Amino acid sequence: MSAPPLRQIVIVGGGTAGWMAAGALSRLIANGVTRITLVESEEIGIVGVGEATIPPIRQFNEVLGLDEREFLKATQGSYKLGIEFVDWTRPGHRYIHPFGPFGADMNAVKFHQFWLKLRGLGRAADFAEYNLCAMAAYENRFGGIAPPYRSPLTQLHWAYHFDASLYARFLRRYSEARGVTRVEGKITKVHQRAEDGFIESVELESGQKIEGELFIDCSGFRGLLIEQTLQTGYEDWTRWLPCDRAIAVPCAHGDGEFTPYTRSTAREAGWQWRIPLQHRIGNGYVYSSQFISDDEAASTLLANLDGEALADPRPLRFVTGRRKKAWVKNCVALGLASGFLEPLESTSIHLIQSGISRLLALLPDSGFAQAEIDEYNRLTDQQIEAIRDFIILHYHANERDGAPLWDACRHMDIPDTLARKLALFRSKGRLFRYEDELFAEASWHAVLLGQNVMPQGYDPLVDAAPVDEIAAALEEIRTLVRGAAGSMPLHADFINQHCRASAA
Amino acid sequence: MSGAPGHIFIAGGGVAGWMFALAAARALAPLGVQITVADDGRPDESLGAQTPALSTLPGAQDHHHGLGLDDLDVLRAARGSFKLGERHTGWAPGADTVLPYGDTGADIGPVRFHQQLMRLGARAGDMDLAAYSLAGEAARLGRFAPPSPDPASFLSTLDFGLHLETAGYARLLRAAALQSGAKALEGRVMSARRGDDGALTAALLEDGRAIEADVFIDATGERAALISGVLGVGWESWAAPGFDRIASTLTQEGAAPAPLTHNQADAAGWVRTIPLYGARSDQLVFASSAMDDAAAIGQLGGAASVSAFNPGRRTAPWSANCLAVGAAACRPDPLASAEAHLAASAALRFLKLVPHGDGGAVEAREYNRVFEAETGSVRDFAAHAYLAQTRKEAPWARARTLQPSPELARRMALYAARGRIMRSEDAVYDEAMWAAAFIARRVQPHDHDPLANGLDEAALKHRCEHIRQLAAQTARRLPAHGDMLAQLHGRAP
């Protein structure tokens, strides 16, 4: 009655995506039948996609059974409590998109609604002061909270910054210990079944053929299997997200603090990332080639580093968008092979992770069911579209008058889903989450309010409570949050004490 | 600046009208919003004609809590009993299955419990899912206890809905709403006056009175006096082809009620029995092509009455300044157990989106979007029963020609392949309830989840057997449902 289980899964490409897939599959498909092979070539460099992550990465590491501190030691990692956006709203302005909630809902009314009312009365502090991660981030703190401040309102949420190539190396050791076979070599040919075009095998330069029943394409932008072989097609989103190049360079830590957050600074033709690791700081300028030359972008980047550059700047080119289908026949594309969104909200590694967990939830056997492939693609589309909208919001809601890229973004047509969301929020600060949306309401609130999208009114239910009572409740939360944040150790001290990498 | 509406007028009382009034009064009366309900005092058809009793989904308790109601008061007021799930008989030849609430077995990592049983060779027709569920076992033995709040206790795996007499429930909601500041007026809303912008300005009553308000709630049941009668908003029908009539009766009953709603299919239709304390409600949904009204009344007993049955939903329940709730917005098939759930979620959703003076077009669009997703899941859960049944009689064969929605078609294809269920937007039924429904309806997937093959067979068998014994042993120690109720109601039925 059952089709036999897969005997051979072949992962093509050994970057972050490939080794994350190998790690998770080797851990969860332990049926004694399915063999996993990963093909990679040391000659092909890896694009170290975003080294900053979001909190679900912790679940991924947990499923693999990784020890947090060992993992940070092995990857030169640090903790991350959110992302600071500098100059996005307008030059001189900054806000933070922290993890975790703001304040607490009261009487089934969202916290930010109370804040909106008090703000109108000039009686509210900055929105960030009601969020623990934001306050800890501003003080460069991370770690345990002192007992008097521990409460349901002071739950810390975190993710990591790490060196993606070290993470891939770490997962390679993990996967090989669980029976994954690594084959070194460049793929020169792909063989398909005559009757239905399913991929049968990949052939290496050496002539070696590797056969498989399921192929996972982690070959990066080019999509060796999903595009070059299966010609799936690509949907271009440049009309909403005009950046098409990046230039990246690591630098030494300067005299500044070891920040437990990512920083994104808006620039004339895009934005610059700053990701603090233990041994260096990762930097890059994501830009639109329409608005700035490569040389100018490189010199802007080099002029804005914390310390001396530790390598030559490395250019990258990309087309923002998605593969029309992430799963075609017996090939599932993960990572850059499935699409590209700029790392503004640190979603690259998350997209890999959720692709893997979706694949595990819909794992085929040797008889592939179209219903499962369709479901995989439907869920993938929904997720990436929701993230796309969130990223577009950052560009669209700007007040950077007179800068051509930013003017264009402010006036562009945005996707309907985002337009509806903005209209609802502008009216009375309301949001309803859509299906399978990755970012919770708190994230939308942080960015909408951070970028000065102020609702015209607030939820009328707020008026049921007397203003003084609301003000007192907000003040209590603010005091608790400030106390909790101040009671944590400094991020640098916490790292030194618990997860310092032995050598760079 | 916030500008909540000054007067909310609710056309029609009943469970739908009074539940809305209670929720609105609790949240808005402190702001000075006036809330008026026009109640015509006739039998409650706000949730649909021929609905003498309600059989709710788990979660009704949470709604009651949100409304400031104590479940025990609700049960006392509405001759209530507990519901541990639904029993289905006759939908396939010889089939008699229980679809239990709460946890069934336990997942192992990403491997769902039903996948584990399928891995061990169980087939849809012989898989007794209820045997691995505390609610299922307790229901079989006629026992009940409230779930434990301690997640370590096996008793925490139980969940339940309620069986409630509609009239008693409405009376309780009315009293609570009045106490929270809503006002009642005697009268029957027939129509409304409209302003130049198309919005309603005043409701018109049978006795000639005109009542002005800012927001109008249509709780007039299938009559839909405002949303359809005045605004002409359309109706999307979901009926299984041919099943076009519904009869019902409420009769006194001495026997202790079973903690289960019973859906029994027969040649020309099916009967839904909801056991109450001291009474029972029977609803008969049938095909007029195979049975006339007289025969339907004969089957249920002399006091039964009959109406047209046209389940479905309003295409835009919030239009202009009028919001339809209850059966004026959506009449679910009784099989979906969703009437009370939809009434409560409508009120709560409206309160999250209360409009200002600006008419609330943006809010209405969002309300309608979520309504569509929610009612879509209700439609699909019931529609699947008509599609999956295997009865041979002409009305049942015809019912199988029902066209599934694209979402249901996708869901069925996914289950047919490897028994998988993925969650979907604003789903009223969780993955476990869908799994139980597919199994109760004897859908045999082509295969099971390959991840289940990674589990050690002997250890898995042992584990499943352990859960089965635990369910049986724990259920035997629970009090009898009848005794629980006698104590709760403080009197003999």
Coordinates of N, CA and C in Angstrom, one line a residue, chain A residues 349-500:
Chain A
I349 N 18.1 33.6 6.6 CA 18.3 32.3 7.3 C 16.9 31.7 7.7
H350 N 16.0 32.6 8.1 CA 14.7 32.2 8.5 C 14.0 31.5 7.4
L351 N 14.1 32.1 6.2 CA 13.4 31.5 5.0 C 14.0 30.1 4.7
I352 N 15.3 29.9 4.9 CA 15.8 28.5 4.8 C 15.2 27.6 5.8
Q353 N 15.2 28.0 7.0 CA 14.7 27.2 8.1 C 13.3 26.8 7.9
S354 N 12.5 27.8 7.5 CA 11.0 27.5 7.4 C 10.8 26.6 6.2
G355 N 11.6 26.8 5.2 CA 11.5 25.9 4.0 C 11.8 24.4 4.4
I356 N 12.8 24.3 5.3 CA 13.2 22.9 5.7 C 12.0 22.3 6.6
S357 N 11.5 23.2 7.5 CA 10.4 22.5 8.3 C 9.2 22.3 7.5
R358 N 8.9 23.1 6.5 CA 7.8 22.8 5.6 C 8.0 21.5 4.8
L359 N 9.3 21.3 4.4 CA 9.6 20.1 3.7 C 9.5 18.9 4.5
L360 N 9.9 19.0 5.8 CA 9.7 17.9 6.7 C 8.3 17.6 7.0
A361 N 7.4 18.6 7.1 CA 6.0 18.4 7.3 C 5.3 17.8 6.1
L362 N 5.9 18.0 4.9 CA 5.3 17.4 3.7 C 6.3 16.5 3.0
L363 N 7.2 15.9 3.7 CA 8.2 15.0 3.1 C 7.6 14.0 2.2
P364 N 8.0 13.9 1.0 CA 7.5 12.9 0.1 C 8.1 11.5 0.3
D365 N 7.5 10.4 -0.2 CA 8.3 9.2 -0.4 C 8.5 9.0 -1.9
S366 N 8.8 7.8 -2.3 CA 9.3 7.7 -3.7 C 8.1 8.0 -4.7
G367 N 6.9 7.9 -4.2 CA 5.8 8.4 -5.1 C 5.4 9.8 -4.7
F368 N 5.7 10.7 -5.5 CA 5.5 12.1 -5.2 C 4.1 12.5 -5.4
A369 N 3.4 13.2 -4.4 CA 2.0 13.6 -4.5 C 1.9 15.0 -4.9
Q370 N 1.2 15.3 -6.0 CA 1.1 16.7 -6.4 C 0.5 17.6 -5.4
A371 N -0.5 17.0 -4.6 CA -1.2 17.8 -3.6 C -0.2 18.4 -2.6
E372 N 0.8 17.6 -2.2 CA 1.8 18.0 -1.3 C 2.7 19.1 -1.8
I373 N 3.1 18.9 -3.1 CA 3.9 19.9 -3.7 C 3.2 21.2 -3.8
D374 N 1.9 21.2 -4.2 CA 1.1 22.4 -4.3 C 1.0 23.1 -2.9
E375 N 0.8 22.3 -1.9 CA 0.6 22.9 -0.6 C 2.0 23.6 -0.1
Y376 N 3.1 22.9 -0.4 CA 4.4 23.5 -0.1 C 4.5 24.8 -0.8
N377 N 4.2 24.9 -2.1 CA 4.4 26.1 -2.8 C 3.4 27.2 -2.4
R378 N 2.2 26.8 -2.0 CA 1.2 27.8 -1.5 C 1.7 28.5 -0.2
L379 N 2.2 27.6 0.7 CA 2.6 28.2 2.0 C 3.9 29.0 1.8
T380 N 4.8 28.6 0.9 CA 6.0 29.3 0.6 C 5.7 30.7 0.1
D381 N 4.7 30.7 -0.9 CA 4.3 32.0 -1.5 C 3.8 32.9 -0.4
Q382 N 2.9 32.4 0.4 CA 2.3 33.3 1.4 C 3.3 33.9 2.3
Q383 N 4.3 33.0 2.8 CA 5.2 33.5 3.7 C 6.1 34.6 3.1
I384 N 6.6 34.4 1.9 CA 7.6 35.3 1.4 C 6.9 36.6 1.0
E385 N 5.6 36.5 0.6 CA 4.9 37.8 0.3 C 4.6 38.6 1.5
A386 N 4.4 38.0 2.6 CA 4.2 38.8 3.9 C 5.5 39.5 4.3
I387 N 6.6 38.8 4.1 CA 7.9 39.4 4.5 C 8.2 40.5 3.5
R388 N 7.9 40.2 2.2 CA 8.1 41.3 1.2 C 7.4 42.6 1.6
D389 N 6.1 42.4 2.0 CA 5.3 43.6 2.3 C 5.9 44.4 3.5
F390 N 6.4 43.6 4.5 CA 7.0 44.2 5.6 C 8.2 45.0 5.3
I391 N 9.0 44.5 4.4 CA 10.2 45.2 3.9 C 9.9 46.4 3.1
I392 N 8.9 46.2 2.2 CA 8.5 47.4 1.4 C 8.1 48.6 2.3
L393 N 7.4 48.2 3.4 CA 6.9 49.3 4.3 C 8.1 50.2 4.7
H394 N 9.2 49.6 5.0 CA 10.4 50.4 5.4 C 10.8 51.4 4.4
Y395 N 10.7 51.0 3.1 CA 11.1 52.0 2.1 C 10.0 53.0 1.8
H396 N 8.8 52.5 1.9 CA 7.6 53.3 1.4 C 7.3 54.4 2.4
A397 N 7.3 54.1 3.7 CA 6.9 55.1 4.7 C 8.1 55.9 5.1
N398 N 8.7 56.7 4.2 CA 9.8 57.5 4.5 C 9.5 59.0 4.3
E399 N 10.2 59.9 5.0 CA 10.1 61.3 4.8 C 11.4 61.9 4.4
R400 N 12.2 61.1 3.6 CA 13.5 61.6 3.1 C 13.3 62.4 1.8
D401 N 12.7 63.6 2.0 CA 12.4 64.4 0.8 C 13.6 64.8 0.0
G402 N 13.5 64.7 -1.3 CA 14.5 65.2 -2.2 C 15.6 64.2 -2.5
A403 N 15.6 63.0 -1.9 CA 16.5 62.0 -2.3 C 15.8 61.1 -3.4
P404 N 16.3 61.0 -4.6 CA 15.6 60.4 -5.7 C 15.1 59.0 -5.4
L405 N 15.9 58.1 -4.8 CA 15.5 56.8 -4.5 C 14.3 56.8 -3.5
W406 N 14.4 57.6 -2.5 CA 13.4 57.7 -1.5 C 12.2 58.3 -1.9
D407 N 12.3 59.3 -2.8 CA 11.1 59.9 -3.3 C 10.3 58.9 -4.1
A408 N 11.1 58.2 -4.9 CA 10.4 57.2 -5.8 C 9.7 56.1 -4.9
C409 N 10.3 55.7 -3.9 CA 9.7 54.7 -3.0 C 8.5 55.2 -2.3
R410 N 8.5 56.5 -1.9 CA 7.4 57.0 -1.2 C 6.2 57.1 -2.1
H411 N 6.4 57.3 -3.4 CA 5.3 57.5 -4.3 C 4.9 56.3 -5.1
M412 N 5.6 55.2 -4.9 CA 5.3 54.0 -5.7 C 4.0 53.3 -5.3
D413 N 3.5 52.5 -6.3 CA 2.3 51.7 -6.0 C 2.8 50.5 -5.2
I414 N 2.1 50.3 -4.1 CA 2.5 49.1 -3.2 C 1.5 48.0 -3.4
P415 N 1.9 46.8 -3.0 CA 1.0 45.6 -3.2 C -0.3 45.9 -2.4
D416 N -1.4 45.4 -2.9 CA -2.8 45.6 -2.3 C -2.8 45.1 -0.8
T417 N -2.1 44.0 -0.5 CA -2.1 43.5 0.8 C -1.6 44.5 1.8
L418 N -0.5 45.2 1.4 CA 0.1 46.2 2.2 C -0.7 47.4 2.3
A419 N -1.3 47.8 1.1 CA -2.1 49.0 1.1 C -3.3 48.9 2.1
R420 N -3.9 47.7 2.1 CA -5.1 47.5 3.0 C -4.6 47.6 4.5
K421 N -3.5 47.0 4.7 CA -2.9 47.0 6.1 C -2.7 48.5 6.5
L422 N -2.0 49.2 5.7 CA -1.7 50.6 6.0 C -3.0 51.5 6.2
A423 N -4.0 51.2 5.4 CA -5.2 52.0 5.5 C -5.9 51.7 6.9
L424 N -5.9 50.5 7.2 CA -6.5 50.1 8.5 C -5.7 50.7 9.7
F425 N -4.4 50.6 9.6 CA -3.6 51.2 10.7 C -3.7 52.7 10.7
R426 N -3.7 53.3 9.6 CA -3.8 54.8 9.6 C -5.1 55.3 10.2
S427 N -6.2 54.5 10.1 CA -7.5 54.9 10.6 C -7.4 54.9 12.1
K428 N -7.2 53.8 12.7 CA -7.2 53.8 14.2 C -6.2 52.9 14.8
G429 N -5.1 52.7 14.1 CA -4.0 51.9 14.7 C -4.3 50.4 14.8
R430 N -5.2 49.9 13.9 CA -5.5 48.5 14.0 C -4.8 47.7 13.0
L431 N -4.5 46.4 13.4 CA -3.9 45.5 12.5 C -4.5 44.1 12.7
F432 N -4.7 43.4 11.7 CA -5.1 42.0 11.8 C -4.0 41.2 11.1
R433 N -3.6 40.2 11.8 CA -2.5 39.4 11.2 C -3.1 38.5 10.1
Y434 N -2.3 38.3 9.0 CA -2.7 37.5 8.0 C -2.2 36.1 8.2
E435 N -2.7 35.1 7.4 CA -2.3 33.7 7.6 C -0.8 33.6 7.5
D436 N -0.3 32.8 8.4 CA 1.1 32.4 8.4 C 2.1 33.6 8.3
E437 N 1.7 34.7 8.8 CA 2.6 35.8 8.8 C 3.7 35.6 9.8
L438 N 4.9 35.9 9.4 CA 6.1 35.7 10.3 C 6.1 36.7 11.3
F439 N 6.0 38.0 11.0 CA 6.2 39.0 11.9 C 4.9 39.3 12.7
A440 N 5.0 39.3 14.0 CA 3.8 39.5 14.9 C 3.4 41.0 14.8
E441 N 2.3 41.2 15.4 CA 1.8 42.6 15.4 C 2.8 43.6 16.0
A442 N 3.5 43.1 17.1 CA 4.4 44.0 17.7 C 5.5 44.5 16.8
S443 N 5.9 43.7 15.8 CA 6.9 44.1 14.9 C 6.4 45.1 13.9
W444 N 5.1 44.9 13.5 CA 4.5 45.9 12.6 C 4.3 47.2 13.4
H445 N 3.9 47.1 14.6 CA 3.8 48.4 15.4 C 5.1 49.1 15.5
A446 N 6.2 48.4 15.8 CA 7.5 49.0 16.0 C 7.9 49.8 14.7
V447 N 7.7 49.2 13.6 CA 8.2 49.8 12.3 C 7.2 50.9 11.9
L448 N 5.9 50.6 12.0 CA 4.9 51.7 11.6 C 5.1 52.9 12.4
L449 N 5.1 52.7 13.7 CA 5.2 53.9 14.6 C 6.6 54.5 14.5
G450 N 7.6 53.6 14.4 CA 9.0 54.1 14.2 C 9.1 55.0 13.0
Q451 N 8.4 54.6 11.9 CA 8.6 55.4 10.7 C 7.5 56.4 10.6
N452 N 6.9 56.8 11.7 CA 6.0 57.9 11.8 C 4.7 57.7 11.1
V453 N 4.2 56.5 10.9 CA 2.9 56.3 10.4 C 1.9 56.4 11.5
M454 N 1.4 57.6 11.8 CA 0.6 57.8 13.0 C -0.9 57.7 12.6
P455 N -1.6 56.8 13.4 CA -3.0 56.7 13.1 C -3.8 58.0 13.4
Q456 N -4.9 58.2 12.7 CA -5.7 59.4 12.9 C -6.4 59.4 14.3
G457 N -6.7 58.2 14.7 CA -7.4 58.0 16.0 C -6.9 56.8 16.7
Y458 N -7.6 56.4 17.8 CA -7.2 55.2 18.4 C -8.5 54.5 18.7
D459 N -8.4 53.2 19.2 CA -9.5 52.4 19.4 C -10.4 53.0 20.5
P460 N -11.7 53.2 20.2 CA -12.6 53.9 21.1 C -12.7 53.1 22.5
L461 N -12.4 51.8 22.5 CA -12.5 51.1 23.7 C -11.5 51.6 24.8
V462 N -10.5 52.3 24.3 CA -9.5 52.8 25.3 C -10.2 53.8 26.2
D463 N -11.2 54.5 25.7 CA -11.8 55.5 26.5 C -12.6 55.0 27.7
A464 N -12.8 53.7 27.8 CA -13.5 53.1 28.9 C -12.7 53.3 30.2
A465 N -11.4 53.4 30.1 CA -10.6 53.5 31.4 C -10.2 55.0 31.6
P466 N -10.2 55.5 32.8 CA -9.9 56.9 33.1 C -8.4 57.1 32.7
V467 N -8.1 58.3 32.2 CA -6.8 58.6 31.7 C -5.7 58.4 32.7
D468 N -6.0 58.9 33.9 CA -5.0 58.8 35.0 C -4.6 57.3 35.3
E469 N -5.6 56.5 35.2 CA -5.4 55.0 35.4 C -4.5 54.5 34.3
I470 N -4.7 54.9 33.1 CA -3.9 54.4 32.0 C -2.5 54.9 32.2
A471 N -2.4 56.2 32.5 CA -1.1 56.8 32.7 C -0.3 56.1 33.7
A472 N -1.0 55.7 34.8 CA -0.3 55.0 35.9 C 0.2 53.6 35.5
A473 N -0.7 52.9 34.7 CA -0.4 51.6 34.3 C 0.9 51.6 33.4
L474 N 0.9 52.6 32.5 CA 2.0 52.7 31.5 C 3.3 53.0 32.3
E475 N 3.2 53.9 33.2 CA 4.3 54.3 34.0 C 4.9 53.1 34.7
E476 N 4.0 52.3 35.3 CA 4.5 51.1 36.0 C 5.2 50.2 35.1
I477 N 4.7 50.0 33.9 CA 5.4 49.1 33.0 C 6.7 49.7 32.6
R478 N 6.8 51.0 32.3 CA 8.0 51.6 31.9 C 9.1 51.5 33.0
T479 N 8.7 51.6 34.3 CA 9.6 51.5 35.4 C 10.2 50.1 35.5
L480 N 9.2 49.2 35.4 CA 9.6 47.8 35.5 C 10.6 47.4 34.4
V481 N 10.3 47.8 33.1 CA 11.1 47.5 32.0 C 12.5 48.1 32.1
R482 N 12.5 49.3 32.6 CA 13.8 50.0 32.7 C 14.7 49.4 33.8
G483 N 14.0 49.0 34.9 CA 14.7 48.3 36.0 C 15.3 47.0 35.5
A484 N 14.4 46.2 34.8 CA 14.9 44.9 34.4 C 16.0 45.0 33.4
A485 N 15.9 46.0 32.5 CA 17.0 46.1 31.5 C 18.3 46.5 32.2
G486 N 18.2 47.5 33.2 CA 19.4 47.9 33.9 C 20.0 46.9 34.7
S487 N 19.2 45.8 35.1 CA 19.8 44.8 36.0 C 20.6 43.7 35.3
M488 N 20.6 43.8 33.9 CA 21.3 42.7 33.1 C 22.8 43.1 33.0
P489 N 23.6 42.0 32.8 CA 25.0 42.3 32.6 C 25.2 43.0 31.2
L490 N 26.4 43.6 31.0 CA 26.7 44.1 29.7 C 26.9 42.9 28.8
H491 N 26.5 43.1 27.5 CA 26.6 42.1 26.5 C 28.0 41.6 26.4
A492 N 29.0 42.5 26.3 CA 30.4 42.2 26.2 C 30.8 41.3 27.3
D493 N 30.4 41.6 28.5 CA 30.8 40.8 29.7 C 30.2 39.4 29.6
F494 N 28.9 39.4 29.2 CA 28.2 38.1 29.2 C 28.9 37.2 28.2
I495 N 29.2 37.7 27.0 CA 29.9 36.9 26.0 C 31.3 36.4 26.5
N496 N 32.0 37.4 27.1 CA 33.3 37.0 27.6 C 33.2 35.9 28.6
Q497 N 32.2 35.9 29.5 CA 32.1 35.0 30.5 C 31.6 33.6 30.0
H498 N 30.7 33.6 29.1 CA 30.0 32.4 28.8 C 30.3 31.8 27.4
C499 N 30.6 32.6 26.4 CA 30.7 32.0 25.1 C 31.8 32.6 24.2
R500 N 32.9 33.0 24.8 CA 34.0 33.5 24.0 C 34.6 32.5 23.1

